[in-house]
PDB file of C-alpha atoms in Angstrom:
ATOM      1  CA  UNK A   1       0.000   0.000   0.000  1.00 57.00           C
ATOM      2  CA  UNK A   2       2.871   2.375   0.791  1.00 55.00           C
ATOM      3  CA  UNK A   3       4.423   1.757  -2.623  1.00 52.00           C
ATOM      4  CA  UNK A   4       1.112   2.375  -4.396  1.00 50.00           C
ATOM      5  CA  UNK A   5       0.578   5.628  -2.515  1.00 54.00           C
ATOM      6  CA  UNK A   6       4.131   6.747  -3.386  1.00 56.00           C
ATOM      7  CA  UNK A   7       3.577   5.901  -7.063  1.00 52.00           C
ATOM      8  CA  UNK A   8       0.267   7.803  -7.174  1.00 56.00           C
ATOM      9  CA  UNK A   9       1.883  10.788  -5.475  1.00 60.00           C
ATOM     10  CA  UNK A  10       4.698  10.874  -8.029  1.00 59.00           C
ATOM     11  CA  UNK A  11       2.208  10.769 -10.921  1.00 57.00           C
ATOM     12  CA  UNK A  12       0.197  13.608  -9.407  1.00 59.00           C
ATOM     13  CA  UNK A  13       3.326  15.677  -8.924  1.00 60.00           C
ATOM     14  CA  UNK A  14       4.411  15.140 -12.544  1.00 62.00           C
ATOM     15  CA  UNK A  15       0.941  16.090 -13.819  1.00 59.00           C
ATOM     16  CA  UNK A  16       1.001  19.313 -11.815  1.00 60.00           C
ATOM     17  CA  UNK A  17       4.519  20.066 -13.107  1.00 56.00           C
ATOM     18  CA  UNK A  18       3.508  19.652 -16.759  1.00 54.00           C
ATOM     19  CA  UNK A  19       0.356  21.726 -16.244  1.00 56.00           C
ATOM     20  CA  UNK A  20       2.389  24.580 -14.752  1.00 58.00           C
ATOM     21  CA  UNK A  21       4.857  24.414 -17.659  1.00 56.00           C
ATOM     22  CA  UNK A  22       2.037  24.511 -20.214  1.00 50.00           C
ATOM     23  CA  UNK A  23       0.480  27.552 -18.527  1.00 52.00           C
ATOM     24  CA  UNK A  24       3.823  29.328 -18.401  1.00 51.00           C
ATOM     25  CA  UNK A  25       4.469  28.556 -22.085  1.00 47.00           C
ATOM     26  CA  UNK A  26       1.079  29.950 -23.052  1.00 42.00           C
ATOM     27  CA  UNK A  27       1.709  33.051 -20.985  1.00 46.00           C
ATOM     28  CA  UNK A  28       5.152  33.476 -22.543  1.00 45.00           C
ATOM     29  CA  UNK A  29       3.688  33.167 -26.029  1.00 41.00           C
ATOM     30  CA  UNK A  30       1.085  35.786 -25.151  1.00 40.00           C
ATOM     31  CA  UNK A  31       3.817  38.130 -24.002  1.00 43.00           C
ATOM     32  CA  UNK A  32       5.489  37.606 -27.367  1.00 41.00           C
ATOM     33  CA  UNK A  33       2.491  39.196 -29.125  1.00 39.00           C
ATOM     34  CA  UNK A  34       1.111  35.920 -30.614  1.00 39.00           C
ATOM     35  CA  UNK A  35      -2.702  36.067 -30.511  1.00 44.00           C
ATOM     36  CA  UNK A  36      -4.373  33.426 -28.378  1.00 41.00           C
ATOM     37  CA  UNK A  37      -6.751  32.294 -31.143  1.00 46.00           C
ATOM     38  CA  UNK A  38      -3.765  31.552 -33.370  1.00 43.00           C
ATOM     39  CA  UNK A  39      -2.208  29.473 -30.607  1.00 38.00           C
ATOM     40  CA  UNK A  40      -5.423  27.526 -30.183  1.00 40.00           C
ATOM     41  CA  UNK A  41      -5.645  26.919 -33.931  1.00 42.00           C
ATOM     42  CA  UNK A  42      -2.062  25.686 -33.985  1.00 41.00           C
ATOM     43  CA  UNK A  43      -2.716  23.452 -31.003  1.00 39.00           C
ATOM     44  CA  UNK A  44      -5.655  21.896 -32.833  1.00 41.00           C
ATOM     45  CA  UNK A  45      -3.351  21.142 -35.772  1.00 41.00           C
ATOM     46  CA  UNK A  46      -5.328  23.385 -38.128  1.00 38.00           C
ATOM     47  CA  UNK A  47      -2.760  26.113 -38.542  1.00 41.00           C
ATOM     48  CA  UNK A  48       0.937  25.680 -39.264  1.00 41.00           C
ATOM     49  CA  UNK A  49       3.602  27.281 -37.111  1.00 35.00           C
ATOM     50  CA  UNK A  50       4.757  29.270 -40.125  1.00 37.00           C
ATOM     51  CA  UNK A  51       1.279  30.675 -40.664  1.00 44.00           C
ATOM     52  CA  UNK A  52       0.901  31.450 -36.956  1.00 40.00           C
ATOM     53  CA  UNK A  53       4.150  33.405 -36.868  1.00 34.00           C
ATOM     54  CA  UNK A  54       3.345  35.156 -40.142  1.00 41.00           C
ATOM     55  CA  UNK A  55       0.002  36.334 -38.804  1.00 45.00           C
ATOM     56  CA  UNK A  56       1.532  37.533 -35.567  1.00 39.00           C
ATOM     57  CA  UNK A  57       4.155  39.497 -37.482  1.00 34.00           C
ATOM     58  CA  UNK A  58       1.768  40.956 -40.023  1.00 41.00           C
ATOM     59  CA  UNK A  59      -1.023  42.033 -37.650  1.00 41.00           C
ATOM     60  CA  UNK A  60      -1.104  43.551 -34.225  1.00 37.00           C
ATOM     61  CA  UNK A  61      -3.084  41.791 -31.489  1.00 39.00           C
ATOM     62  CA  UNK A  62      -5.146  44.816 -30.691  1.00 41.00           C
ATOM     63  CA  UNK A  63      -6.952  45.989 -33.790  1.00 41.00           C
ATOM     64  CA  UNK A  64      -5.655  43.704 -36.571  1.00 40.00           C
ATOM     65  CA  UNK A  65      -3.884  46.490 -38.469  1.00 40.00           C
ATOM     66  CA  UNK A  66      -0.640  45.960 -40.297  1.00 40.00           C
ATOM     67  CA  UNK A  67       2.496  46.884 -38.424  1.00 38.00           C
ATOM     68  CA  UNK A  68       4.777  49.474 -39.879  1.00 40.00           C
ATOM     69  CA  UNK A  69       8.541  48.995 -39.899  1.00 39.00           C
ATOM     70  CA  UNK A  70      11.209  51.394 -40.925  1.00 41.00           C
ATOM     71  CA  UNK A  71      13.662  48.745 -42.123  1.00 47.00           C
ATOM     72  CA  UNK A  72      11.456  46.060 -43.687  1.00 42.00           C
ATOM     73  CA  UNK A  73       8.101  46.244 -45.468  1.00 45.00           C
ATOM     74  CA  UNK A  74       5.156  44.617 -43.688  1.00 43.00           C
ATOM     75  CA  UNK A  75       4.394  41.003 -44.468  1.00 38.00           C
ATOM     76  CA  UNK A  76       1.263  40.816 -46.581  1.00 40.00           C
ATOM     77  CA  UNK A  77      -1.021  37.878 -45.939  1.00 42.00           C
ATOM     78  CA  UNK A  78      -2.649  36.953 -49.237  1.00 43.00           C
ATOM     79  CA  UNK A  79      -3.365  33.782 -51.113  1.00 45.00           C
ATOM     80  CA  UNK A  80      -2.461  32.589 -54.555  1.00 51.00           C
ATOM     81  CA  UNK A  81      -4.416  29.369 -54.626  1.00 50.00           C
ATOM     82  CA  UNK A  82      -3.889  28.555 -50.956  1.00 58.00           C
ATOM     83  CA  UNK A  83      -0.561  30.350 -50.573  1.00 56.00           C
ATOM     84  CA  UNK A  84       0.609  30.107 -46.984  1.00 58.00           C
ATOM     85  CA  UNK A  85      -2.828  28.865 -45.883  1.00 55.00           C
ATOM     86  CA  UNK A  86      -1.957  25.192 -45.486  1.00 55.00           C
ATOM     87  CA  UNK A  87      -4.900  24.458 -43.225  1.00 57.00           C
ATOM     88  CA  UNK A  88      -8.645  23.936 -43.618  1.00 62.00           C
ATOM     89  CA  UNK A  89     -11.498  26.381 -43.383  1.00 61.00           C
ATOM     90  CA  UNK A  90     -11.387  28.407 -40.150  1.00 65.00           C
ATOM     91  CA  UNK A  91     -14.655  30.371 -39.826  1.00 64.00           C
ATOM     92  CA  UNK A  92     -13.745  31.795 -36.423  1.00 61.00           C
ATOM     93  CA  UNK A  93     -10.494  33.156 -37.872  1.00 66.00           C
ATOM     94  CA  UNK A  94     -12.214  35.275 -40.527  1.00 72.00           C
ATOM     95  CA  UNK A  95     -10.773  33.186 -43.365  1.00 76.00           C
ATOM     96  CA  UNK A  96     -10.743  35.446 -46.468  1.00 79.00           C
ATOM     97  CA  UNK A  97     -11.107  32.439 -48.771  1.00 80.00           C
ATOM     98  CA  UNK A  98     -14.672  31.710 -47.702  1.00 82.00           C
ATOM     99  CA  UNK A  99     -17.858  33.669 -47.137  1.00 84.00           C
ATOM    100  CA  UNK A 100     -20.880  32.078 -45.445  1.00 83.00           C
ATOM    101  CA  UNK A 101     -19.212  28.667 -45.665  1.00 82.00           C
ATOM    102  CA  UNK A 102     -18.789  29.079 -49.439  1.00 86.00           C
ATOM    103  CA  UNK A 103     -15.636  29.851 -51.450  1.00 85.00           C
ATOM    104  CA  UNK A 104     -15.249  33.364 -52.759  1.00 87.00           C
ATOM    105  CA  UNK A 105     -14.962  34.143 -56.453  1.00 90.00           C
ATOM    106  CA  UNK A 106     -11.342  35.196 -56.041  1.00 86.00           C
ATOM    107  CA  UNK A 107     -10.472  31.940 -54.289  1.00 84.00           C
ATOM    108  CA  UNK A 108     -12.330  29.851 -56.896  1.00 86.00           C
ATOM    109  CA  UNK A 109     -10.309  31.485 -59.679  1.00 86.00           C
ATOM    110  CA  UNK A 110      -7.111  30.408 -57.916  1.00 83.00           C
ATOM    111  CA  UNK A 111      -7.949  26.680 -57.943  1.00 84.00           C
ATOM    112  CA  UNK A 112      -5.271  24.692 -59.832  1.00 84.00           C
ATOM    113  CA  UNK A 113      -6.794  22.943 -62.825  1.00 87.00           C
ATOM    114  CA  UNK A 114      -3.739  20.999 -63.999  1.00 89.00           C
ATOM    115  CA  UNK A 115      -0.967  19.046 -62.321  1.00 92.00           C
ATOM    116  CA  UNK A 116       1.715  21.528 -63.361  1.00 90.00           C
ATOM    117  CA  UNK A 117       0.079  24.239 -61.212  1.00 87.00           C
ATOM    118  CA  UNK A 118      -0.016  22.141 -58.033  1.00 88.00           C
ATOM    119  CA  UNK A 119       2.378  22.415 -55.134  1.00 88.00           C
ATOM    120  CA  UNK A 120       5.083  19.822 -54.471  1.00 90.00           C
ATOM    121  CA  UNK A 121       3.196  18.429 -51.480  1.00 88.00           C
ATOM    122  CA  UNK A 122       0.076  17.820 -53.556  1.00 89.00           C
ATOM    123  CA  UNK A 123       2.054  16.156 -56.347  1.00 93.00           C
ATOM    124  CA  UNK A 124       3.852  13.856 -53.914  1.00 91.00           C
ATOM    125  CA  UNK A 125       0.599  12.919 -52.183  1.00 91.00           C
ATOM    126  CA  UNK A 126      -1.089  12.077 -55.483  1.00 93.00           C
ATOM    127  CA  UNK A 127       2.013  10.160 -56.574  1.00 92.00           C
ATOM    128  CA  UNK A 128       1.830   8.086 -53.412  1.00 91.00           C
ATOM    129  CA  UNK A 129      -1.833   7.396 -54.253  1.00 92.00           C
ATOM    130  CA  UNK A 130      -0.763   5.998 -57.644  1.00 90.00           C
ATOM    131  CA  UNK A 131      -2.061   8.755 -59.965  1.00 93.00           C
ATOM    132  CA  UNK A 132      -0.089   8.365 -63.253  1.00 93.00           C
ATOM    133  CA  UNK A 133      -0.237  12.065 -64.188  1.00 93.00           C
ATOM    134  CA  UNK A 134       1.080  13.095 -60.772  1.00 94.00           C
ATOM    135  CA  UNK A 135       3.995  10.667 -61.042  1.00 94.00           C
ATOM    136  CA  UNK A 136       4.828  12.077 -64.463  1.00 95.00           C
ATOM    137  CA  UNK A 137       4.732  15.611 -63.028  1.00 95.00           C
ATOM    138  CA  UNK A 138       6.997  14.568 -60.151  1.00 95.00           C
ATOM    139  CA  UNK A 139       9.489  13.171 -62.659  1.00 95.00           C
ATOM    140  CA  UNK A 140       9.365  16.389 -64.707  1.00 95.00           C
ATOM    141  CA  UNK A 141      10.207  18.473 -61.644  1.00 95.00           C
ATOM    142  CA  UNK A 142      13.015  16.110 -60.693  1.00 95.00           C
ATOM    143  CA  UNK A 143      14.431  16.465 -64.222  1.00 95.00           C
ATOM    144  CA  UNK A 144      14.218  20.260 -63.921  1.00 95.00           C
ATOM    145  CA  UNK A 145      16.123  20.213 -60.632  1.00 94.00           C
ATOM    146  CA  UNK A 146      18.820  17.769 -61.790  1.00 95.00           C
ATOM    147  CA  UNK A 147      19.420  19.106 -65.310  1.00 94.00           C
ATOM    148  CA  UNK A 148      18.663  22.746 -64.400  1.00 94.00           C
ATOM    149  CA  UNK A 149      16.351  23.206 -67.372  1.00 94.00           C
ATOM    150  CA  UNK A 150      12.939  24.798 -67.827  1.00 95.00           C
ATOM    151  CA  UNK A 151       9.622  23.000 -67.672  1.00 94.00           C
ATOM    152  CA  UNK A 152       9.030  22.501 -71.399  1.00 94.00           C
ATOM    153  CA  UNK A 153      12.501  21.035 -71.901  1.00 95.00           C
ATOM    154  CA  UNK A 154      11.976  18.735 -68.947  1.00 95.00           C
ATOM    155  CA  UNK A 155       8.712  17.530 -70.495  1.00 95.00           C
ATOM    156  CA  UNK A 156      10.623  16.494 -73.612  1.00 95.00           C
ATOM    157  CA  UNK A 157      13.096  14.507 -71.516  1.00 95.00           C
ATOM    158  CA  UNK A 158      10.198  12.893 -69.646  1.00 95.00           C
ATOM    159  CA  UNK A 159       8.621  11.765 -72.923  1.00 94.00           C
ATOM    160  CA  UNK A 160      11.948  10.202 -73.935  1.00 94.00           C
ATOM    161  CA  UNK A 161      12.003   8.325 -70.633  1.00 94.00           C
ATOM    162  CA  UNK A 162       8.407   7.210 -71.236  1.00 93.00           C
ATOM    163  CA  UNK A 163       9.364   5.817 -74.651  1.00 92.00           C
ATOM    164  CA  UNK A 164      12.338   3.977 -73.142  1.00 92.00           C
ATOM    165  CA  UNK A 165      10.067   2.538 -70.466  1.00 91.00           C
ATOM    166  CA  UNK A 166       7.603   1.313 -73.104  1.00 86.00           C
ATOM    167  CA  UNK A 167      10.127  -0.769 -75.051  1.00 85.00           C
ATOM    168  CA  UNK A 168       9.056  -4.436 -75.441  1.00 82.00           C
ATOM    169  CA  UNK A 169       5.753  -3.500 -73.838  1.00 81.00           C
ATOM    170  CA  UNK A 170       3.827  -5.829 -76.173  1.00 81.00           C
ATOM    171  CA  UNK A 171       6.127  -8.749 -75.367  1.00 83.00           C
ATOM    172  CA  UNK A 172       5.731  -8.211 -71.628  1.00 82.00           C
ATOM    173  CA  UNK A 173       1.935  -8.234 -71.961  1.00 83.00           C
ATOM    174  CA  UNK A 174       1.811 -11.161 -74.384  1.00 87.00           C
ATOM    175  CA  UNK A 175       0.506 -13.672 -71.771  1.00 88.00           C
ATOM    176  CA  UNK A 176      -2.367 -11.339 -70.912  1.00 87.00           C
ATOM    177  CA  UNK A 177      -3.206 -10.896 -74.589  1.00 90.00           C
ATOM    178  CA  UNK A 178      -3.079 -14.640 -75.242  1.00 92.00           C
ATOM    179  CA  UNK A 179      -5.404 -15.282 -72.311  1.00 90.00           C
ATOM    180  CA  UNK A 180      -7.836 -12.619 -73.490  1.00 92.00           C
ATOM    181  CA  UNK A 181      -7.957 -13.856 -77.095  1.00 94.00           C
ATOM    182  CA  UNK A 182      -8.148 -17.493 -76.011  1.00 92.00           C
ATOM    183  CA  UNK A 183     -11.095 -16.851 -73.695  1.00 91.00           C
ATOM    184  CA  UNK A 184     -13.026 -14.994 -76.399  1.00 94.00           C
ATOM    185  CA  UNK A 185     -12.346 -17.658 -79.065  1.00 94.00           C
ATOM    186  CA  UNK A 186     -13.282 -20.529 -76.726  1.00 92.00           C
ATOM    187  CA  UNK A 187     -16.501 -18.817 -75.693  1.00 92.00           C
ATOM    188  CA  UNK A 188     -17.582 -18.189 -79.277  1.00 94.00           C
ATOM    189  CA  UNK A 189     -16.535 -21.655 -80.518  1.00 92.00           C
ATOM    190  CA  UNK A 190     -18.549 -23.433 -77.829  1.00 92.00           C
ATOM    191  CA  UNK A 191     -21.864 -22.521 -79.483  1.00 93.00           C
ATOM    192  CA  UNK A 192     -21.311 -24.198 -82.894  1.00 93.00           C
ATOM    193  CA  UNK A 193     -19.601 -27.170 -81.229  1.00 93.00           C
ATOM    194  CA  UNK A 194     -22.752 -27.803 -79.217  1.00 93.00           C
ATOM    195  CA  UNK A 195     -25.697 -26.614 -81.357  1.00 94.00           C
ATOM    196  CA  UNK A 196     -24.552 -26.542 -85.027  1.00 93.00           C
ATOM    197  CA  UNK A 197     -24.924 -29.953 -86.673  1.00 92.00           C
ATOM    198  CA  UNK A 198     -22.103 -29.774 -89.285  1.00 93.00           C
ATOM    199  CA  UNK A 199     -19.503 -28.721 -86.710  1.00 93.00           C
ATOM    200  CA  UNK A 200     -20.852 -31.287 -84.227  1.00 93.00           C
ATOM    201  CA  UNK A 201     -20.483 -34.079 -86.812  1.00 92.00           C
ATOM    202  CA  UNK A 202     -16.943 -32.987 -87.742  1.00 93.00           C
ATOM    203  CA  UNK A 203     -15.890 -32.828 -84.106  1.00 92.00           C
ATOM    204  CA  UNK A 204     -17.441 -36.236 -83.459  1.00 92.00           C
ATOM    205  CA  UNK A 205     -15.677 -37.822 -86.416  1.00 92.00           C
ATOM    206  CA  UNK A 206     -12.304 -36.340 -85.445  1.00 91.00           C
ATOM    207  CA  UNK A 207     -12.233 -36.687 -81.663  1.00 92.00           C
ATOM    208  CA  UNK A 208     -15.248 -38.605 -80.270  1.00 91.00           C
ATOM    209  CA  UNK A 209     -16.327 -41.310 -82.787  1.00 90.00           C
ATOM    210  CA  UNK A 210     -19.642 -41.821 -80.983  1.00 90.00           C
ATOM    211  CA  UNK A 211     -22.700 -43.183 -82.700  1.00 90.00           C
ATOM    212  CA  UNK A 212     -24.934 -40.375 -83.928  1.00 90.00           C
ATOM    213  CA  UNK A 213     -28.751 -40.630 -83.663  1.00 90.00           C
ATOM    214  CA  UNK A 214     -31.007 -40.737 -86.690  1.00 89.00           C
ATOM    215  CA  UNK A 215     -31.627 -37.632 -88.773  1.00 88.00           C
ATOM    216  CA  UNK A 216     -35.166 -37.476 -87.421  1.00 89.00           C
ATOM    217  CA  UNK A 217     -33.758 -36.805 -83.946  1.00 89.00           C
ATOM    218  CA  UNK A 218     -31.450 -34.028 -85.222  1.00 91.00           C
ATOM    219  CA  UNK A 219     -33.964 -31.704 -86.850  1.00 89.00           C
ATOM    220  CA  UNK A 220     -33.687 -28.803 -84.375  1.00 93.00           C
ATOM    221  CA  UNK A 221     -30.739 -27.115 -82.744  1.00 92.00           C
ATOM    222  CA  UNK A 222     -31.947 -28.242 -79.326  1.00 93.00           C
ATOM    223  CA  UNK A 223     -31.901 -31.878 -80.463  1.00 93.00           C
ATOM    224  CA  UNK A 224     -28.380 -31.348 -81.796  1.00 93.00           C
ATOM    225  CA  UNK A 225     -27.367 -29.906 -78.445  1.00 93.00           C
ATOM    226  CA  UNK A 226     -28.886 -32.838 -76.616  1.00 92.00           C
ATOM    227  CA  UNK A 227     -26.828 -35.204 -78.751  1.00 92.00           C
ATOM    228  CA  UNK A 228     -23.515 -33.311 -78.501  1.00 93.00           C
ATOM    229  CA  UNK A 229     -23.917 -32.672 -74.776  1.00 93.00           C
ATOM    230  CA  UNK A 230     -23.061 -36.268 -73.994  1.00 91.00           C
ATOM    231  CA  UNK A 231     -19.397 -35.583 -74.851  1.00 92.00           C
ATOM    232  CA  UNK A 232     -19.311 -31.787 -74.491  1.00 92.00           C
ATOM    233  CA  UNK A 233     -20.563 -31.789 -70.908  1.00 92.00           C
ATOM    234  CA  UNK A 234     -17.356 -33.239 -69.390  1.00 92.00           C
ATOM    235  CA  UNK A 235     -15.180 -30.798 -71.332  1.00 91.00           C
ATOM    236  CA  UNK A 236     -17.226 -27.686 -70.572  1.00 92.00           C
ATOM    237  CA  UNK A 237     -17.894 -28.765 -66.991  1.00 92.00           C
ATOM    238  CA  UNK A 238     -14.220 -29.343 -66.261  1.00 93.00           C
ATOM    239  CA  UNK A 239     -13.279 -26.065 -67.947  1.00 91.00           C
ATOM    240  CA  UNK A 240     -15.877 -24.217 -65.852  1.00 92.00           C
ATOM    241  CA  UNK A 241     -14.597 -25.794 -62.630  1.00 94.00           C
ATOM    242  CA  UNK A 242     -11.006 -24.987 -63.590  1.00 93.00           C
ATOM    243  CA  UNK A 243     -11.899 -21.338 -64.192  1.00 92.00           C
ATOM    244  CA  UNK A 244     -13.844 -21.203 -60.925  1.00 93.00           C
ATOM    245  CA  UNK A 245     -10.857 -22.577 -58.986  1.00 95.00           C
ATOM    246  CA  UNK A 246      -8.513 -20.172 -60.791  1.00 91.00           C
ATOM    247  CA  UNK A 247     -10.765 -17.233 -59.984  1.00 90.00           C
ATOM    248  CA  UNK A 248     -10.894 -18.228 -56.309  1.00 93.00           C
ATOM    249  CA  UNK A 249      -7.101 -18.597 -56.235  1.00 92.00           C
ATOM    250  CA  UNK A 250      -6.708 -15.182 -57.862  1.00 86.00           C
ATOM    251  CA  UNK A 251      -8.975 -13.541 -55.272  1.00 88.00           C
ATOM    252  CA  UNK A 252      -6.865 -15.043 -52.477  1.00 90.00           C
ATOM    253  CA  UNK A 253      -3.676 -13.859 -54.169  1.00 86.00           C
ATOM    254  CA  UNK A 254      -5.137 -10.346 -54.325  1.00 82.00           C
ATOM    255  CA  UNK A 255      -5.946 -10.543 -50.624  1.00 87.00           C
ATOM    256  CA  UNK A 256      -2.326 -11.483 -49.978  1.00 86.00           C
ATOM    257  CA  UNK A 257      -1.032  -8.771 -52.317  1.00 79.00           C
ATOM    258  CA  UNK A 258       0.577 -11.315 -54.659  1.00 80.00           C
ATOM    259  CA  UNK A 259       0.764 -10.699 -58.400  1.00 76.00           C
ATOM    260  CA  UNK A 260       3.667 -12.907 -59.492  1.00 80.00           C
ATOM    261  CA  UNK A 261       4.020 -12.227 -63.199  1.00 80.00           C
ATOM    262  CA  UNK A 262       2.732  -8.649 -63.260  1.00 80.00           C
ATOM    263  CA  UNK A 263       4.830  -7.512 -60.307  1.00 82.00           C
ATOM    264  CA  UNK A 264       7.888  -9.278 -61.703  1.00 84.00           C
ATOM    265  CA  UNK A 265       7.606  -7.507 -65.056  1.00 86.00           C
ATOM    266  CA  UNK A 266       6.890  -4.114 -63.465  1.00 87.00           C
ATOM    267  CA  UNK A 267       9.862  -4.360 -61.144  1.00 88.00           C
ATOM    268  CA  UNK A 268      12.059  -5.516 -64.017  1.00 88.00           C
ATOM    269  CA  UNK A 269      11.018  -2.545 -66.149  1.00 89.00           C
ATOM    270  CA  UNK A 270      11.539  -0.168 -63.234  1.00 91.00           C
ATOM    271  CA  UNK A 271      15.046  -1.512 -62.527  1.00 92.00           C
ATOM    272  CA  UNK A 272      15.940  -1.197 -66.203  1.00 91.00           C
ATOM    273  CA  UNK A 273      14.718   2.398 -66.345  1.00 92.00           C
ATOM    274  CA  UNK A 274      16.637   3.325 -63.186  1.00 93.00           C
ATOM    275  CA  UNK A 275      19.812   1.861 -64.662  1.00 92.00           C
ATOM    276  CA  UNK A 276      19.296   3.835 -67.889  1.00 92.00           C
ATOM    277  CA  UNK A 277      18.836   7.156 -66.053  1.00 93.00           C
ATOM    278  CA  UNK A 278      20.899   6.889 -62.840  1.00 93.00           C
ATOM    279  CA  UNK A 279      21.162  10.648 -62.281  1.00 93.00           C
ATOM    280  CA  UNK A 280      17.452  11.033 -61.543  1.00 94.00           C
ATOM    281  CA  UNK A 281      15.778  10.003 -58.317  1.00 93.00           C
ATOM    282  CA  UNK A 282      15.326   6.229 -58.283  1.00 92.00           C
ATOM    283  CA  UNK A 283      12.085   6.342 -56.266  1.00 93.00           C
ATOM    284  CA  UNK A 284      10.417   8.790 -58.648  1.00 94.00           C
ATOM    285  CA  UNK A 285      11.641   6.842 -61.676  1.00 93.00           C
ATOM    286  CA  UNK A 286      10.403   3.559 -60.226  1.00 92.00           C
ATOM    287  CA  UNK A 287       6.977   4.960 -59.469  1.00 92.00           C
ATOM    288  CA  UNK A 288       6.780   6.461 -62.956  1.00 94.00           C
ATOM    289  CA  UNK A 289       7.742   3.180 -64.600  1.00 92.00           C
ATOM    290  CA  UNK A 290       5.153   1.111 -62.734  1.00 90.00           C
ATOM    291  CA  UNK A 291       2.169   3.107 -64.029  1.00 88.00           C
ATOM    292  CA  UNK A 292       3.313   4.028 -67.561  1.00 81.00           C
TER     293      UNK A 292
END
């Protein structure tokens, strides 16, 4: 019991100590001319430290007017798109971007409508989400920084990298194409092999050699199907079960994040592209290669 009381007393003392420090920090910040509402917004994670300091420097806590300085011009808080406003809508702050919970005309005109007008943070976020255009834009900006060239020239280099990444693209996707064409051909061919008498007779003569019924019992396509089904049922039934098992296996592979052939070819293409252009960032090149 003595140990428990000592432990509880120590925890209480530490809590009081941290509370006193927090109050002193808030008081110190107030003395440094940072408005309390800006501190609260920053504490809620809705206002960056940079924005908080910029507001405190550009406006006085009393009446919100711009400070005058003899040596440096006042900092003007304005937005081009979002500008320094890297937080959400703050109605209690008098956010100039919104009026009555709706964006202003000036703010709407500043919305970026293409990837080239977005900030680095937005491009990187969209690249992480797998957006192909954002990954291409990230590569363009990396080319600009490495080669020290302008945007249009960097776009030309990016297109050259895209062409290099697309070499042997048809060969890499040949198994997918073969599977697609084979499935379509097999699906279409199953109808005449079951219901069309001439093709049923040819297939029977070549592969089955079963005794065919009389012509009287083969007058309609349903009678032809009833005859051919005796040997087509095992083939189509086994094929259906095989596809069902393959589909179930594929769904489990997706749950496990396994794509053997596709991932192998994508990683191989990415490694080849990185080796061709070693001066650019390998992460950006790899991400670009996997979606183009």
